[in-house]
Coordinates of C-alpha atoms in Angstrom, one line a residue:
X1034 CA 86.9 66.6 150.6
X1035 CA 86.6 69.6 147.9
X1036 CA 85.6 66.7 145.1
X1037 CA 82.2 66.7 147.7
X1038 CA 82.3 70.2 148.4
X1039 CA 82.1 71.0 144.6
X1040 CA 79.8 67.9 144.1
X1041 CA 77.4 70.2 146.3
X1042 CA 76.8 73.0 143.8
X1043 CA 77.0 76.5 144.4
X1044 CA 75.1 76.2 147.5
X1045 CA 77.7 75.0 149.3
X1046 CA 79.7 78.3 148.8
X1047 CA 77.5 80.4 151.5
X1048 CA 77.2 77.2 153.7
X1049 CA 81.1 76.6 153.7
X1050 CA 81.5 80.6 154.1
X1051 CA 79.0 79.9 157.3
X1052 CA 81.1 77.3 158.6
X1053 CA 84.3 79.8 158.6
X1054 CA 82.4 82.7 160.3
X1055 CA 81.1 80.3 162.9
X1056 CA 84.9 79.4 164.1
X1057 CA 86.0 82.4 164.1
X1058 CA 83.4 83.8 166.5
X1059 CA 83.4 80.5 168.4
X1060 CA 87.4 81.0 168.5
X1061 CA 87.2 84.5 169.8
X1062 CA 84.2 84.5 172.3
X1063 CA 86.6 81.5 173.6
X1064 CA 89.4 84.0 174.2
X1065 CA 87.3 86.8 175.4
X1066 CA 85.1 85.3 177.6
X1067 CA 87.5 83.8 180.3
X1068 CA 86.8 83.8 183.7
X1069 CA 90.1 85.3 184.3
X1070 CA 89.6 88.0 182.0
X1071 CA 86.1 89.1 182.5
X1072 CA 86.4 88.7 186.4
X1073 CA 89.5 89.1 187.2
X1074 CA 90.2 87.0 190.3
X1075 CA 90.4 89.2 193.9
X1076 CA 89.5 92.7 192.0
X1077 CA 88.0 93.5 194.6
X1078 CA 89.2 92.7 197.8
X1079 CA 92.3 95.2 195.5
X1080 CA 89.7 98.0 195.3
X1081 CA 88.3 97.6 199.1
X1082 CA 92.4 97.6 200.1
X1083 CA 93.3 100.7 198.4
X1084 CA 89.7 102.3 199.4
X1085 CA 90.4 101.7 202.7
X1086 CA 94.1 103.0 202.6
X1087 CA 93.1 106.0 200.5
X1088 CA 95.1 104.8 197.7
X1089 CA 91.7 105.2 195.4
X1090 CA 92.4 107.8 193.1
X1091 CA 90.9 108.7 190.0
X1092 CA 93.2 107.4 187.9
X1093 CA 93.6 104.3 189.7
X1094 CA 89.9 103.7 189.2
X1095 CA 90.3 104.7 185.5
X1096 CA 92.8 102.1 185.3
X1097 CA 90.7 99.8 187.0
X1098 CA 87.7 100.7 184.4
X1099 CA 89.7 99.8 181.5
X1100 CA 91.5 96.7 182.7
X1101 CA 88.4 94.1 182.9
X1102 CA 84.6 94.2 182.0
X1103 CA 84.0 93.9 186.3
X1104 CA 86.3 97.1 186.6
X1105 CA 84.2 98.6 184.3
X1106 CA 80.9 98.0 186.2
X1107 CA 82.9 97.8 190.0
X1108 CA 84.1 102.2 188.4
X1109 CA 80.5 103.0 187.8
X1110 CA 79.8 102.2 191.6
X1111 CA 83.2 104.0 192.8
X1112 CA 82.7 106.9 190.7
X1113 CA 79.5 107.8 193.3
X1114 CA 80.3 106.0 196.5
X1115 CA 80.2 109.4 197.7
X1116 CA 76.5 108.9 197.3
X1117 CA 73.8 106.2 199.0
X1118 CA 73.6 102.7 197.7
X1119 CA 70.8 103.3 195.7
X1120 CA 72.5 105.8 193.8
X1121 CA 75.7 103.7 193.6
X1122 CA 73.4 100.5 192.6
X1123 CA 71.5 102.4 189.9
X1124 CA 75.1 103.0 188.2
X1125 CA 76.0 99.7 188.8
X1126 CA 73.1 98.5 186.9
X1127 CA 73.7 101.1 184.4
X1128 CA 76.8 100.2 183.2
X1129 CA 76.0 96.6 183.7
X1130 CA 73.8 96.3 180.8
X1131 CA 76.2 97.6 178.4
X1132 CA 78.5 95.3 179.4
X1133 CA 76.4 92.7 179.5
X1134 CA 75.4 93.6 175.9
X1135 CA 79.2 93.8 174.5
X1136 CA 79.6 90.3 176.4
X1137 CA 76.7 89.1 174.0
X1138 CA 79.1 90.2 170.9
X1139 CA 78.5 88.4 167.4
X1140 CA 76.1 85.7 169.4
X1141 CA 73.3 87.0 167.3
X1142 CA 75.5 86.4 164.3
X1143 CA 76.2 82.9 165.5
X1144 CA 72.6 82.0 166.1
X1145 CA 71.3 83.5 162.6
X1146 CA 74.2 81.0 161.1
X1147 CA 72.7 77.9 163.3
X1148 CA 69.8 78.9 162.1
X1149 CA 70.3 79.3 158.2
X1150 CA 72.6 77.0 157.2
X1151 CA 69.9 74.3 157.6
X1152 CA 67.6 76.2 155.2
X1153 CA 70.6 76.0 152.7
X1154 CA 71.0 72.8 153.0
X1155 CA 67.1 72.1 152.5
X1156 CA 67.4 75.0 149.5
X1157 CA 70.0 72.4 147.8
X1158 CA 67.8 69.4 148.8
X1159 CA 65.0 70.9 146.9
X1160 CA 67.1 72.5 144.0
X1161 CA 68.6 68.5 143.7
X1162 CA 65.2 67.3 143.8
X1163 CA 64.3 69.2 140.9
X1164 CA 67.4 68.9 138.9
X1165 CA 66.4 64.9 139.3
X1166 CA 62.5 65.2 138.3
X1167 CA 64.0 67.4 135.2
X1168 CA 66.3 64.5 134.1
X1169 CA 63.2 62.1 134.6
X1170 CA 61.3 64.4 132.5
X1171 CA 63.3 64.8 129.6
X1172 CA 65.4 61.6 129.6
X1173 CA 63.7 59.5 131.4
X1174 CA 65.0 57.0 134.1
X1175 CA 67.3 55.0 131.8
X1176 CA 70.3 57.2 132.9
X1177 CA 71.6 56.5 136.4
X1178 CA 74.4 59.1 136.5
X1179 CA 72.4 61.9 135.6
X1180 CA 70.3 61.1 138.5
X1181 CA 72.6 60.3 141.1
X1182 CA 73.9 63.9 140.3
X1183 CA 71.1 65.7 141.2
X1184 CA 70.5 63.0 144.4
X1185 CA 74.3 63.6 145.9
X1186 CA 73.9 67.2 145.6
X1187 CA 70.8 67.3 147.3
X1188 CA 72.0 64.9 150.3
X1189 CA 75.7 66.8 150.3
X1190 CA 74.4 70.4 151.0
X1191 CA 71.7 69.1 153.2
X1192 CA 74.2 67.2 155.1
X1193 CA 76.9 70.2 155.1
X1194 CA 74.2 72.8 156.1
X1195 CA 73.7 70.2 159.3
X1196 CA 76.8 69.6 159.9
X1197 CA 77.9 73.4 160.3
X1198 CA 74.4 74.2 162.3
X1199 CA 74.7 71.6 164.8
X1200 CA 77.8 73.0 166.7
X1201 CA 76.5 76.6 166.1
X1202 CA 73.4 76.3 167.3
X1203 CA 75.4 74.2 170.4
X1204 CA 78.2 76.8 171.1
X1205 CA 75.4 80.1 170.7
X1206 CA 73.6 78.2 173.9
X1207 CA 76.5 77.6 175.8
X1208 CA 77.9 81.1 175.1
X1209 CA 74.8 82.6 176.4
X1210 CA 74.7 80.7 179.1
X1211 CA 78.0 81.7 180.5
X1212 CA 77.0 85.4 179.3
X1213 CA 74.2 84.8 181.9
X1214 CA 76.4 83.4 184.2
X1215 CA 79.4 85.9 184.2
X1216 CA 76.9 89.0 184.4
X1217 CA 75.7 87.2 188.1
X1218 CA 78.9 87.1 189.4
X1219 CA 79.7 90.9 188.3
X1220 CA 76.3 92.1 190.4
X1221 CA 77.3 90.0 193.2
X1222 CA 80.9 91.1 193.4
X1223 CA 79.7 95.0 192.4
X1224 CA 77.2 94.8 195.2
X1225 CA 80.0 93.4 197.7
X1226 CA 81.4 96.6 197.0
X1227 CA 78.7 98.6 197.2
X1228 CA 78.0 97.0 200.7
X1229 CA 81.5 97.3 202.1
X1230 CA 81.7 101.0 201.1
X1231 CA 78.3 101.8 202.6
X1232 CA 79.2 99.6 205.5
X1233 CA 82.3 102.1 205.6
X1234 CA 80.9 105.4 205.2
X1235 CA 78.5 104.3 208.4
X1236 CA 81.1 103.7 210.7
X1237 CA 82.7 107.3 209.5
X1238 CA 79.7 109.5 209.8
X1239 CA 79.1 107.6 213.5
X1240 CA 82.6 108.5 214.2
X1241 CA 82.4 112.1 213.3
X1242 CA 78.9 112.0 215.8

């Protein structure tokens, strides 16, 4: 495996450097994108309980804030459900998008990988290309080996520039996807809230009248 990494030329340094990046992000947006983790499961039927039983302090929603990606967003709305749903929506949505945006982490990086490492593969097609035409030129075509050099390292970084773009390229759609996906169910289970504690706050004020 190295003998046709080296075979590759120096080319092959950035695309195997590529390759390592791409795991590492693929690895990690793995871990940090659970479902469990970035909506924890019955959050907030938790919040409605201790809302309801006047358990909903401030630093149980601070602790709520920092423990998941929906606290963070379901805290923007609790922080002002003294206020009307618009109000509480409009901080919902707020806080949303920065979530939303640290849930996109290093995607960016993994597409501009997908998207490069083909080029340096085609760089080293081109640069073997012309290694072979120079042989041609100055020694003719009576020399296999000399040619075959320049042809492997041509087909080698095109094929390792492919090879490391492919499942890039696949895991930056699917990771966006579920980005898209997990930033749904956060509106719908914010707005839940928002709607139970509005819902609430009517039946109180028709109480007190």
């Amino acid at each position: 495996m190295w003998e046709i990494v080296t075979a590759g030329g120096w080319l092959m340094v950035p695309i195997v450097a590529s390759s390592v990046i791409a795991l590492a992000i693929i690895g990690e947006r793995f871990f940090s994108l659970r479902n469990d983790k970035v909506l924890p499961v019955n959050l907030v039927a938790d919040v409605w309980r201790m809302a309801s039983t006047r358990q909903l302090t401030e630093d149980k929603i601070r602790e709520i804030q920092q423990a998941s990606p929906l606290g963070r967003v379901l805290a923007a709305g609790l922080h002002n459900r003294s206020h009307d749903r618009e109000v509480m929506k409009a901080s919902i949505e707020e806080v949303g998008g920065h979530v939303a945006h640290e849930l996109e982490r290093y995607l960016n990086a993994l597409g501009t990988i997908a998207a490069v490492t083909p080029l340096l593969g085609l760089l080293g097609t081109v640069i073997g290309m012309i290694s072979v035409f120079t042989n041609i030129t100055t020694v003719g075509v009576g020399n296999p080996a000399q040619l075959a050099g320049g042809i492997s390292q041509a087909l080698i970084t095109t094929a390792g520039g492919l090879m490391v773009a492919i499942p890039a390229l696949m895991f930056h759609r699917y990771f966006r996807r579920k980005v898209d996906g997990l930033v749904v169910d956060m509106e719908k289970e914010s707005l839940k809230l928002v709607d139970v504690l509005q819902k609430r706050q009517s039946q109180a004020r028709v109480a007190q009248g």
